[in-house]
Short mmCIF file of C-alpha atoms in Angstrom, two decimals:
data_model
loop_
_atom_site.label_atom_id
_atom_site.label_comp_id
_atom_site.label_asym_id
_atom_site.label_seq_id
_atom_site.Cartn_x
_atom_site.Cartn_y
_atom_site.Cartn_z
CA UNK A 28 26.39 214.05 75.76
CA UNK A 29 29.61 212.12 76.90
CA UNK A 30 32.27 212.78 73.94
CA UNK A 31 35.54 210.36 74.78
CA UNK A 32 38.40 210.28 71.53
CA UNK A 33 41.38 208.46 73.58
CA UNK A 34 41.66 210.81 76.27
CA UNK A 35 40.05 213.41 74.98
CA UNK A 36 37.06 213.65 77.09
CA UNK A 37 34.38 216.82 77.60
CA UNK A 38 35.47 218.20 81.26
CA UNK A 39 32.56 216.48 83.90
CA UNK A 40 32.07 219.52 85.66
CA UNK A 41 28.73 221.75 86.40
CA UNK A 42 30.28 224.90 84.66
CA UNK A 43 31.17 222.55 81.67
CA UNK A 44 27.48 221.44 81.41
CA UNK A 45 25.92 224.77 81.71
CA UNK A 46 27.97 226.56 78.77
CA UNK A 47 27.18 223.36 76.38
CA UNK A 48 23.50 223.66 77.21
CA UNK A 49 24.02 227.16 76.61
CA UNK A 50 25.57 226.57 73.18
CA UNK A 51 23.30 223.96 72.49
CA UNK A 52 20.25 225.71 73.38
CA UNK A 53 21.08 229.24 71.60
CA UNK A 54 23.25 227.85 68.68
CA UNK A 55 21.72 226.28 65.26
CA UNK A 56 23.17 223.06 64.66
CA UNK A 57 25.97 223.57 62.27
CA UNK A 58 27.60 226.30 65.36
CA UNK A 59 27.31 223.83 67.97
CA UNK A 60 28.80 221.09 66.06
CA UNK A 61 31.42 223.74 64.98
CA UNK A 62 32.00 224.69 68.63
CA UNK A 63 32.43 221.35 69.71
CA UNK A 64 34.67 220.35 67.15
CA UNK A 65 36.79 223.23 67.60
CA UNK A 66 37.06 221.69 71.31
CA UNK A 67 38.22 218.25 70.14
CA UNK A 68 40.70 219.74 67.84
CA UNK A 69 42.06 221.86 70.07
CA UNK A 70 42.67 219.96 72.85
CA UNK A 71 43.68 216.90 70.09
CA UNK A 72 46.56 219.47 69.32
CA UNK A 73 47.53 220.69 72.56
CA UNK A 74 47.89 216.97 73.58
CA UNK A 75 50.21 216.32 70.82
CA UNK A 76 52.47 218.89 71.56
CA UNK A 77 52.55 218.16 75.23
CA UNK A 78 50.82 221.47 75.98
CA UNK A 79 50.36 222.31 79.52
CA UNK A 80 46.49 224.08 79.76
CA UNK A 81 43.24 224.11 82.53
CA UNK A 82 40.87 221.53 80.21
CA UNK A 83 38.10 223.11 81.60
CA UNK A 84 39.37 227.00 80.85
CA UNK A 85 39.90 225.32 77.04
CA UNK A 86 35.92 223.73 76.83
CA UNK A 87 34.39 226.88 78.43
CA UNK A 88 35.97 228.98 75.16
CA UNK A 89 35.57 226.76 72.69
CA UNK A 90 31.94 225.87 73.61
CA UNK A 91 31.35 229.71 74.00
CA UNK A 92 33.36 231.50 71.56
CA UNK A 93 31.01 232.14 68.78
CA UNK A 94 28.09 233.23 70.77
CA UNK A 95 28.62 237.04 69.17
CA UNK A 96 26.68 234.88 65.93
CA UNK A 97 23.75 234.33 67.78
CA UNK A 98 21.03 236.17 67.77
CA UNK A 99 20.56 236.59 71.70
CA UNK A 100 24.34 238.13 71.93
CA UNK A 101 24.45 240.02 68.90
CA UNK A 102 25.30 243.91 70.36
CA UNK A 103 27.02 246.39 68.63
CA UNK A 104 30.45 245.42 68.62
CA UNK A 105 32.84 242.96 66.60
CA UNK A 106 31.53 239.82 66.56
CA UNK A 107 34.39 238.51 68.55
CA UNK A 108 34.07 240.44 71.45
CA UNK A 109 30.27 240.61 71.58
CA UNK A 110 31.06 236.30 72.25
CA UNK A 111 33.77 237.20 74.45
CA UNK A 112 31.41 239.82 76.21
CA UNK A 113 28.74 237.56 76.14
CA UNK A 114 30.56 234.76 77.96
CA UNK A 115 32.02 236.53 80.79
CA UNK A 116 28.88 237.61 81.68
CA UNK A 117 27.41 234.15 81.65
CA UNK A 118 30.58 232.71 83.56
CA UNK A 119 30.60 235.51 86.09
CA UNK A 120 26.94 234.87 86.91
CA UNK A 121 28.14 231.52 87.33
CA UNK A 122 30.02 232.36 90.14
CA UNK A 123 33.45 231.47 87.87
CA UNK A 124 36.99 233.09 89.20
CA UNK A 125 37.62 235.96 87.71
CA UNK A 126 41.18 235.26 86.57
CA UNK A 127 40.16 232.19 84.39
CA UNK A 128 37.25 234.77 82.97
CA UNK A 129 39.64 236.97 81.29
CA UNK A 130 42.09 234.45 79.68
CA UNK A 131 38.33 233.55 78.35
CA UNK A 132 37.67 236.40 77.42
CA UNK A 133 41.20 237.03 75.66
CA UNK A 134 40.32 233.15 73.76
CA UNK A 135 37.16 234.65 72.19
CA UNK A 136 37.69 238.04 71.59
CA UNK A 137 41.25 237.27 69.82
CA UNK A 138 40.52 233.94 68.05
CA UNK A 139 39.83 235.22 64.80
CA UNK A 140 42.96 237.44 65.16
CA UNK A 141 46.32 236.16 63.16
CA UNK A 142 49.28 235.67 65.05
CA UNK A 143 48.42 237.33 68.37
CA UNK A 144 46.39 234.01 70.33
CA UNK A 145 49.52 232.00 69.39
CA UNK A 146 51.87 234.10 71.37
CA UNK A 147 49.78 234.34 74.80
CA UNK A 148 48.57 231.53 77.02
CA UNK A 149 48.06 228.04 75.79
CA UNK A 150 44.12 228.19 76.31
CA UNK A 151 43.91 231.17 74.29
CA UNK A 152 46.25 229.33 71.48
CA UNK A 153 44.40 226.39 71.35
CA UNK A 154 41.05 227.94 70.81
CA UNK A 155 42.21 229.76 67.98
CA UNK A 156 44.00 226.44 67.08
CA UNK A 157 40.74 224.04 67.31
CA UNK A 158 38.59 226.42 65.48
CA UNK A 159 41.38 227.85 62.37
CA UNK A 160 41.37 223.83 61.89
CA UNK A 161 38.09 223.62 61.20
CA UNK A 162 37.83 226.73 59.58
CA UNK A 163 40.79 225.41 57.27
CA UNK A 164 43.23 228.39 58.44
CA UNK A 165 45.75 225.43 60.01
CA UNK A 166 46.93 222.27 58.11
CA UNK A 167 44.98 219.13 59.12
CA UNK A 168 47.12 216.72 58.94
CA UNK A 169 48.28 218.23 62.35
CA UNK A 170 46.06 214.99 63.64
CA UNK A 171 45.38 211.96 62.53
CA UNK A 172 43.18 210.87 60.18
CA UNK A 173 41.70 208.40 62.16
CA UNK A 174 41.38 211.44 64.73
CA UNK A 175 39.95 213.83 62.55
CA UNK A 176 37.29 210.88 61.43
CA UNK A 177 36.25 210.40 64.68
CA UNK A 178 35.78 214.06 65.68
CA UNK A 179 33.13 213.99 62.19
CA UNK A 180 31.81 211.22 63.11
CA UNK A 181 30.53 212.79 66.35
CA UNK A 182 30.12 215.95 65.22
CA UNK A 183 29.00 216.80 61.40
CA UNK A 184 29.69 219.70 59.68
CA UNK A 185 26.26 220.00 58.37
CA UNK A 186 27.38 221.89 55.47
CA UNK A 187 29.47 224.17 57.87
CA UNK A 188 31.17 226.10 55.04
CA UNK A 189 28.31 227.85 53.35
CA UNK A 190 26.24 228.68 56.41
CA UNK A 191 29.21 229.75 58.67
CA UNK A 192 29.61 232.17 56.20
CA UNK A 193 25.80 232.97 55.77
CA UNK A 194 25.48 233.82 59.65
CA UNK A 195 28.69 235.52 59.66
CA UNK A 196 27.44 237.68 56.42
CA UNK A 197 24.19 238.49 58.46
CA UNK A 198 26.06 239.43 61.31
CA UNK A 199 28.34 242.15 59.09
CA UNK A 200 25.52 243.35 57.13
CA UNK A 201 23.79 244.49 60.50
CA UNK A 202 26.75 246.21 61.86
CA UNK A 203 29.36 246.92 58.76
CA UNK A 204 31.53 248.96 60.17
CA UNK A 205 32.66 246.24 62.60
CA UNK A 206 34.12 244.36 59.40
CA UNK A 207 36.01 247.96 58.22
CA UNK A 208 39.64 247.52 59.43
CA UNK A 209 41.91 245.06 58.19
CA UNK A 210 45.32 247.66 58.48
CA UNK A 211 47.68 245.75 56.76
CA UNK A 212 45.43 244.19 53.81
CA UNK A 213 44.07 247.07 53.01
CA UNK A 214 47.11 249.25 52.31
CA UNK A 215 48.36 246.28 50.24
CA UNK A 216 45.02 246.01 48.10
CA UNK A 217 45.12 249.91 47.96
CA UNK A 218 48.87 250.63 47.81
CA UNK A 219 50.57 247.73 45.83
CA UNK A 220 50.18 246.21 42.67
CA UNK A 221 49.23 243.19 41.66
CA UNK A 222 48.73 242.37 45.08
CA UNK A 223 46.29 239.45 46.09
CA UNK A 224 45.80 238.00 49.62
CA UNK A 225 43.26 234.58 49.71
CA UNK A 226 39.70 236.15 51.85
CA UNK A 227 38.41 234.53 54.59
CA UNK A 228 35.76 233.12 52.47
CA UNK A 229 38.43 231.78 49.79
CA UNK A 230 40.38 229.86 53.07
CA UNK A 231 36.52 228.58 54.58
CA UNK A 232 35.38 227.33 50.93
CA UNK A 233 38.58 225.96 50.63
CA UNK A 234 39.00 223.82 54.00
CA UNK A 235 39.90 220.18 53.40
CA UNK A 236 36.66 218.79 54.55
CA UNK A 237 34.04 216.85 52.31
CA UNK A 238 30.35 218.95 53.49
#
């Protein structure tokens, strides 16, 4: 699949090819699209803002970072770090440096972290970046429309909302106690009244995208 918005073109190399076939292959077709999209935004913002950031480092963990929602990588941990896990161990196999595996690594495992990804290298930011855009965590009129119509065009969101959540519930309902700990939220829901944070699921079903 050849995917070119201005310069914003899917990295031609071997390693690049092998983790979309992976995603491809192991992900329905909402996740892929997701994962692909995440990709396109992220790299649509870190051209905007004149980041400087290894394209390739970028695809490899977008295309890979939500392989801890597929059934094949699905171990016992977070879901985040059983992607993060589960892409190191394809890169490494891959023959991939080291180095670039755990900035990678860091990407997956930390992108549905707040705060942290944005402080550390600009690959790890912009993964978080591409997919809290979709996701409908960051504002989208950080690109253009025209942009952002393009990127849909390509890649559908196939009613992304509903089953993101749906394989992220199945993934938590196998393994709850990787969904225990949120410190802060929880002594604010416990400790202070009157106190109301927006869930995950309000910011998702609330995204600025028609399904």
């Amino acid at each position: 699949m050849s995917f070119d918005l201005a310069d914003m073109k899917i990295p031609d190399t071997a390693i690049c090819g092998a983790a979309m076939a992976l995603a491809r292959e192991t992900s329905p077709d909402f996740l892929f699209n997701h994962v692909m999209r995440t990709f396109a935004f992220g790299h649509g913002v870190g051209q905007k803002n004149g980041s400087k950031y290894d394209v390739e480092m970028l695809f490899l963990g977008c295309a890979l970072h939500d392989l801890g929602l597929v059934d094949a990588f699905i171990k016992e941990d977070r879901f985040e770090v059983d992607g993060a896990d589960a892409a190191a161990d394809f890169l490494s196999k891959k023959g991939y440096p080291d180095a670039k595996i755990a900035i990678i690594w860091d990407a997956i495992a930390l992108h549905a972290t707040v705060s942290i990804p944005q402080r550390k290298q600009p690959e790890i930011a912009l993964v978080q970046f591409g997919a809290g855009l979709d996701i409908g965590v960051f504002p989208i009129d950080t690109l253009t429309n025209q942009s952002i119509s393009k990127i849909l065009e390509e890649f559908p969101r196939l009613g992304f909302k509903e089953a993101m959540l749906s394989a992220m519930a199945s993934v938590v309902e196998k393994k709850p106690m990787t969904g225990a700990i949120n410190l802060m939220g929880d002594v604010g829901r416990e400790c202070v009244h009157g106190f109301h944070i927006p869930s995950f699921c309000d910011i998702v079903r609330g995204a600025p995208f028609d399904e």
